mmCIF file of C-alpha atoms and ligand atoms in Angstrom:
data_model
loop_
_atom_site.group_PDB
_atom_site.id
_atom_site.type_symbol
_atom_site.label_atom_id
_atom_site.label_comp_id
_atom_site.label_asym_id
_atom_site.label_seq_id
_atom_site.Cartn_x
_atom_site.Cartn_y
_atom_site.Cartn_z
ATOM 1 C CA MET A 332 0.000 0.000 0.000
ATOM 2 C CA ALA A 333 1.272 3.479 -0.832
ATOM 3 C CA THR A 334 2.454 5.510 2.159
ATOM 4 C CA PRO A 335 0.095 8.456 2.755
ATOM 5 C CA ARG A 336 1.571 11.807 1.842
ATOM 6 C CA LYS A 337 3.008 13.614 4.839
ATOM 7 C CA THR A 338 1.501 16.964 5.775
ATOM 8 C CA ARG A 339 3.630 19.695 4.215
ATOM 9 C CA VAL A 340 4.393 22.325 6.846
ATOM 10 C CA ALA A 341 5.800 25.848 6.616
ATOM 11 C CA VAL A 342 7.160 27.409 9.810
ATOM 12 C CA LEU A 343 7.008 31.194 10.141
ATOM 13 C CA ILE A 344 9.506 32.860 12.451
ATOM 14 C CA SER A 345 10.789 36.297 13.401
ATOM 15 C CA GLY A 346 13.639 35.429 15.756
ATOM 16 C CA ARG A 347 15.907 32.708 17.081
ATOM 17 C CA GLY A 348 13.611 29.866 16.027
ATOM 18 C CA SER A 349 14.047 27.388 18.856
ATOM 19 C CA ASN A 350 10.469 26.129 18.498
ATOM 20 C CA MET A 351 11.125 25.794 14.774
ATOM 21 C CA VAL A 352 14.197 23.659 15.535
ATOM 22 C CA ALA A 353 12.072 21.450 17.813
ATOM 23 C CA LEU A 354 9.594 20.917 14.965
ATOM 24 C CA ILE A 355 12.400 20.164 12.482
ATOM 25 C CA GLU A 356 13.964 17.664 14.892
ATOM 26 C CA ALA A 357 10.651 15.908 15.545
ATOM 27 C CA ALA A 358 9.934 15.662 11.831
ATOM 28 C CA LYS A 359 13.174 13.727 11.285
ATOM 29 C CA ASP A 360 11.444 10.656 12.697
ATOM 30 C CA PRO A 361 10.271 8.645 9.674
ATOM 31 C CA THR A 362 6.979 7.887 11.449
ATOM 32 C CA TYR A 363 6.218 11.587 12.102
ATOM 33 C CA PRO A 364 3.143 12.607 10.071
ATOM 34 C CA ALA A 365 4.467 16.014 8.959
ATOM 35 C CA GLU A 366 7.502 17.294 7.091
ATOM 36 C CA ILE A 367 8.909 20.795 7.430
ATOM 37 C CA VAL A 368 9.416 21.937 3.861
ATOM 38 C CA LEU A 369 9.776 25.708 4.192
ATOM 39 C CA VAL A 370 10.796 28.333 6.747
ATOM 40 C CA LEU A 371 9.904 31.976 6.179
ATOM 41 C CA SER A 372 10.724 35.024 8.264
ATOM 42 C CA ASN A 373 9.467 38.597 8.042
ATOM 43 C CA ARG A 374 12.892 39.663 9.338
ATOM 44 C CA PRO A 375 16.040 39.060 7.274
ATOM 45 C CA ASP A 376 18.124 39.091 10.484
ATOM 46 C CA ALA A 377 16.171 36.283 12.194
ATOM 47 C CA ALA A 378 18.759 33.870 13.600
ATOM 48 C CA GLY A 379 16.417 30.968 12.921
ATOM 49 C CA LEU A 380 16.866 31.317 9.148
ATOM 50 C CA ALA A 381 20.452 30.090 9.350
ATOM 51 C CA ARG A 382 19.423 27.268 11.686
ATOM 52 C CA ALA A 383 16.804 26.104 9.180
ATOM 53 C CA ALA A 384 19.256 26.311 6.285
ATOM 54 C CA GLU A 385 21.770 24.237 8.303
ATOM 55 C CA ALA A 386 19.070 21.596 8.627
ATOM 56 C CA GLY A 387 18.686 21.606 4.835
ATOM 57 C CA ILE A 388 15.310 23.345 4.798
ATOM 58 C CA PRO A 389 14.623 26.114 2.268
ATOM 59 C CA ALA A 390 14.544 29.285 4.350
ATOM 60 C CA ARG A 391 14.054 32.858 3.244
ATOM 61 C CA ALA A 392 12.970 36.242 4.436
ATOM 62 C CA ILE A 393 10.118 38.331 3.131
ATOM 63 C CA ASP A 394 11.108 41.642 4.664
ATOM 64 C CA HIS A 395 7.905 43.302 5.842
ATOM 65 C CA THR A 396 9.574 46.731 5.905
ATOM 66 C CA THR A 397 9.710 46.718 2.095
ATOM 67 C CA PHE A 398 5.897 46.648 1.828
ATOM 68 C CA THR A 399 3.692 49.681 2.042
ATOM 69 C CA ASP A 400 0.832 47.907 3.784
ATOM 70 C CA ARG A 401 -0.096 44.762 5.624
ATOM 71 C CA ALA A 402 -2.272 43.361 2.824
ATOM 72 C CA SER A 403 0.502 43.423 0.226
ATOM 73 C CA PHE A 404 2.933 41.660 2.583
ATOM 74 C CA ASP A 405 0.273 39.037 3.354
ATOM 75 C CA SER A 406 -0.468 38.407 -0.305
ATOM 76 C CA VAL A 407 3.215 37.749 -1.120
ATOM 77 C CA LEU A 408 3.445 35.455 1.898
ATOM 78 C CA ASP A 409 0.285 33.654 0.821
ATOM 79 C CA ALA A 410 1.624 33.184 -2.721
ATOM 80 C CA GLU A 411 4.897 31.692 -1.359
ATOM 81 C CA LEU A 412 2.998 29.247 0.821
ATOM 82 C CA ARG A 413 0.736 28.163 -2.013
ATOM 83 C CA ALA A 414 3.656 27.863 -4.475
ATOM 84 C CA ALA A 415 5.293 25.458 -2.009
ATOM 85 C CA ASP A 416 2.081 23.424 -1.769
ATOM 86 C CA ILE A 417 1.861 23.965 1.979
ATOM 87 C CA ASP A 418 -0.902 22.128 3.896
ATOM 88 C CA LEU A 419 -0.337 23.606 7.347
ATOM 89 C CA VAL A 420 1.355 26.745 8.664
ATOM 90 C CA CYS A 421 3.041 26.816 12.091
ATOM 91 C CA LEU A 422 3.726 30.226 13.602
ATOM 92 C CA ALA A 423 6.718 29.975 15.917
ATOM 93 C CA GLY A 424 7.636 33.339 17.358
ATOM 94 C CA PHE A 425 6.237 35.119 14.298
ATOM 95 C CA MET A 426 5.728 38.711 15.400
ATOM 96 C CA ARG A 427 3.328 40.037 12.747
ATOM 97 C CA ILE A 428 -0.409 40.479 12.838
ATOM 98 C CA PHE A 429 -2.205 39.158 9.745
ATOM 99 C CA THR A 430 -5.071 40.633 7.779
ATOM 100 C CA PRO A 431 -8.380 38.813 8.364
ATOM 101 C CA SER A 432 -8.450 37.644 4.741
ATOM 102 C CA PHE A 433 -5.033 35.959 5.049
ATOM 103 C CA VAL A 434 -6.224 34.182 8.198
ATOM 104 C CA ALA A 435 -9.463 33.150 6.480
ATOM 105 C CA GLY A 436 -7.447 31.550 3.684
ATOM 106 C CA TRP A 437 -5.673 29.317 6.210
ATOM 107 C CA ALA A 438 -8.581 28.679 8.578
ATOM 108 C CA GLY A 439 -8.127 25.396 10.404
ATOM 109 C CA ARG A 440 -4.681 25.052 8.819
ATOM 110 C CA MET A 441 -2.615 27.515 10.841
ATOM 111 C CA LEU A 442 -1.277 26.964 14.375
ATOM 112 C CA ASN A 443 0.449 29.310 16.802
ATOM 113 C CA ILE A 444 2.350 28.775 20.034
ATOM 114 C CA HIS A 445 1.850 31.377 22.734
ATOM 115 C CA PRO A 446 3.835 31.592 25.976
ATOM 116 C CA SER A 447 0.950 31.681 28.456
ATOM 117 C CA LEU A 448 -2.035 29.624 29.487
ATOM 118 C CA LEU A 449 -4.571 31.310 27.213
ATOM 119 C CA PRO A 450 -7.004 32.994 27.499
ATOM 120 C CA LEU A 451 -4.813 34.605 30.173
ATOM 121 C CA PHE A 452 -2.059 36.989 29.171
ATOM 122 C CA LYS A 453 -2.446 37.633 25.475
ATOM 123 C CA GLY A 454 0.033 39.784 23.570
ATOM 124 C CA THR A 455 3.623 40.343 24.608
ATOM 125 C CA ARG A 456 5.582 40.200 27.903
ATOM 126 C CA THR A 457 3.460 37.281 29.033
ATOM 127 C CA HIS A 458 5.863 36.202 31.772
ATOM 128 C CA LYS A 459 5.774 39.638 33.382
ATOM 129 C CA GLN A 460 1.979 39.657 33.027
ATOM 130 C CA ALA A 461 1.822 36.308 34.851
ATOM 131 C CA LEU A 462 4.050 37.534 37.683
ATOM 132 C CA ASP A 463 2.105 40.778 38.016
ATOM 133 C CA ALA A 464 -1.156 38.814 38.237
ATOM 134 C CA GLY A 465 0.295 36.536 40.924
ATOM 135 C CA VAL A 466 -0.785 33.290 39.275
ATOM 136 C CA ARG A 467 0.661 30.052 40.641
ATOM 137 C CA LEU A 468 0.497 28.218 37.319
ATOM 138 C CA HIS A 469 1.834 29.489 34.027
ATOM 139 C CA GLY A 470 2.728 27.814 30.747
ATOM 140 C CA CYS A 471 2.119 27.737 27.031
ATOM 141 C CA THR A 472 -0.677 27.094 24.563
ATOM 142 C CA VAL A 473 -0.901 25.847 20.986
ATOM 143 C CA HIS A 474 -4.018 27.103 19.235
ATOM 144 C CA PHE A 475 -5.521 27.488 15.810
ATOM 145 C CA VAL A 476 -5.141 31.009 14.469
ATOM 146 C CA VAL A 477 -8.192 33.254 14.098
ATOM 147 C CA PRO A 478 -8.208 36.942 13.165
ATOM 148 C CA GLU A 479 -8.306 38.074 16.805
ATOM 149 C CA LEU A 480 -4.810 37.957 18.352
ATOM 150 C CA ASP A 481 -4.096 34.929 20.602
ATOM 151 C CA ALA A 482 -7.775 34.009 20.669
ATOM 152 C CA GLY A 483 -8.152 30.891 18.525
ATOM 153 C CA PRO A 484 -9.434 27.465 19.590
ATOM 154 C CA ILE A 485 -6.955 25.754 21.907
ATOM 155 C CA VAL A 486 -5.470 22.392 20.921
ATOM 156 C CA ALA A 487 -3.241 21.788 23.956
ATOM 157 C CA GLN A 488 -1.469 23.433 26.856
ATOM 158 C CA ALA A 489 1.453 22.690 29.154
ATOM 159 C CA ALA A 490 1.694 24.171 32.648
ATOM 160 C CA ILE A 491 4.540 24.898 35.031
ATOM 161 C CA PRO A 492 4.414 26.091 38.660
ATOM 162 C CA VAL A 493 5.439 29.669 39.390
ATOM 163 C CA ARG A 494 8.146 29.604 42.066
ATOM 164 C CA GLN A 495 8.993 32.093 44.792
ATOM 165 C CA GLY A 496 11.690 34.369 43.421
ATOM 166 C CA ASP A 497 10.812 33.805 39.768
ATOM 167 C CA ASP A 498 11.422 36.726 37.425
ATOM 168 C CA PRO A 499 10.289 37.008 33.789
ATOM 169 C CA ASP A 500 13.547 35.453 32.564
ATOM 170 C CA SER A 501 13.451 32.440 34.858
ATOM 171 C CA LEU A 502 9.821 31.827 33.940
ATOM 172 C CA ALA A 503 10.611 32.176 30.223
ATOM 173 C CA ASP A 504 13.449 29.643 30.605
ATOM 174 C CA ARG A 505 11.083 27.026 32.031
ATOM 175 C CA VAL A 506 8.151 27.784 29.720
ATOM 176 C CA ILE A 507 10.253 27.507 26.561
ATOM 177 C CA VAL A 508 11.281 23.977 27.554
ATOM 178 C CA GLN A 509 7.590 23.057 27.603
ATOM 179 C CA GLU A 510 6.942 24.895 24.332
ATOM 180 C CA ARG A 511 9.561 22.782 22.580
ATOM 181 C CA ARG A 512 7.854 19.608 23.821
ATOM 182 C CA LEU A 513 4.268 20.714 23.273
ATOM 183 C CA TYR A 514 4.490 22.072 19.742
ATOM 184 C CA PRO A 515 5.872 18.926 18.040
ATOM 185 C CA ALA A 516 3.282 16.821 19.899
ATOM 186 C CA VAL A 517 0.444 19.066 18.772
ATOM 187 C CA LEU A 518 1.691 19.237 15.193
ATOM 188 C CA ALA A 519 1.697 15.434 15.104
ATOM 189 C CA LEU A 520 -1.900 15.371 16.352
ATOM 190 C CA VAL A 521 -3.112 17.912 13.818
ATOM 191 C CA ALA A 522 -1.074 16.574 10.880
ATOM 192 C CA SER A 523 -2.368 13.064 11.455
ATOM 193 C CA GLY A 524 -5.948 14.331 11.628
ATOM 194 C CA ARG A 525 -6.349 13.255 15.277
ATOM 195 C CA ALA A 526 -7.002 16.879 16.271
ATOM 196 C CA ARG A 527 -9.056 19.085 14.026
ATOM 197 C CA LEU A 528 -11.235 22.134 14.009
ATOM 198 C CA GLU A 529 -14.974 21.479 13.824
ATOM 199 C CA ASP A 530 -17.488 24.309 14.112
ATOM 200 C CA GLY A 531 -14.889 26.495 15.775
ATOM 201 C CA ARG A 532 -13.948 23.910 18.435
ATOM 202 C CA VAL A 533 -11.032 21.507 18.582
ATOM 203 C CA VAL A 534 -12.027 17.866 18.411
ATOM 204 C CA ILE A 535 -9.434 15.315 19.537
ATOM 205 C CA ALA A 536 -9.905 11.777 18.217
ATOM 206 C CA GLU A 537 -10.546 8.874 20.578
ATOM 207 C CA SER A 538 -7.384 7.276 19.268
ATOM 208 C CA ALA A 539 -5.219 10.128 20.582
ATOM 209 C CA PRO A 540 -3.405 8.942 23.715
ATOM 210 C CA ASP A 541 -5.680 9.891 26.610
ATOM 211 C CA GLY A 542 -4.049 12.420 28.888
ATOM 212 C CA ALA A 543 -0.867 12.449 26.832
ATOM 213 C CA LEU A 544 -1.137 16.170 26.354
ATOM 214 C CA LEU A 545 -1.830 16.782 30.017
ATOM 215 C CA SER A 546 1.304 14.929 31.016
ATOM 216 C CA LEU A 547 3.531 16.929 28.691
HETATM 217 C C1 GRF B 480 8.287 31.686 22.123
HETATM 218 O O1 GRF B 480 8.193 31.908 23.490
HETATM 219 C C2 GRF B 480 6.926 31.721 21.475
HETATM 220 O O2 GRF B 480 5.937 31.155 22.268
HETATM 221 C C3 GRF B 480 6.710 33.215 21.366
HETATM 222 O O3 GRF B 480 7.951 33.709 20.951
HETATM 223 C C4 GRF B 480 8.982 32.845 21.419
HETATM 224 C C5 GRF B 480 9.764 32.395 20.236
HETATM 225 O O4 GRF B 480 10.904 31.662 20.602
HETATM 226 N N1 GRF B 480 5.589 33.502 20.532
HETATM 227 P P1 GRF B 480 11.710 30.859 19.507
HETATM 228 O O5 GRF B 480 12.004 31.858 18.365
HETATM 229 O O6 GRF B 480 10.868 29.722 19.027
HETATM 230 O O7 GRF B 480 12.962 30.424 20.175
#
């Protein structure tokens, strides 16, 4: 029997790309249901571009500063993704807001990782927001992307305890470890069809390992 085609994934970054590296590493497993075929950055100086190229993945920048408006940047990005026959887009530290029409074109096929337990602490400086709020649990979330920032249906989360004496950097150091575990696990679920968006909610198949996400 022919092997089913792997889900073709593009990872979008703006910075160092450590979540991107985690996805690339996971996808090296021959049984992994997705392959990372393209890395794009809106910033030519993103350190992650070189890391992707080292891993043999086509990686290029589409410099957003060379566009006069958001829609024209989004349409070039969209054309690149479609030219590469991308099935699923993973945002990994991609620091650009999309136009609603770009998001609509990738509805149910675009994931983001956010460094907080959504719906708490949207936007930036999430670790400081968590400390200021005095929460005892913090973490990260992978969600489908919708036009509203950090508001899409949640696929999975990983939590860490907030310790006495934590500062934003120490929290970030522990959350990023969980991000790099959670994102490859979620991509596998979505790429294999075991997690999908149905009527705006995430449905996880019975066959997905029960509690596996909670124990991440
Ligand atoms: C991560 O914390 C991600 O959740 C946030 O930006 C950071 C990117 O880190 N959106 P990296 O570029 O993946 O190392």
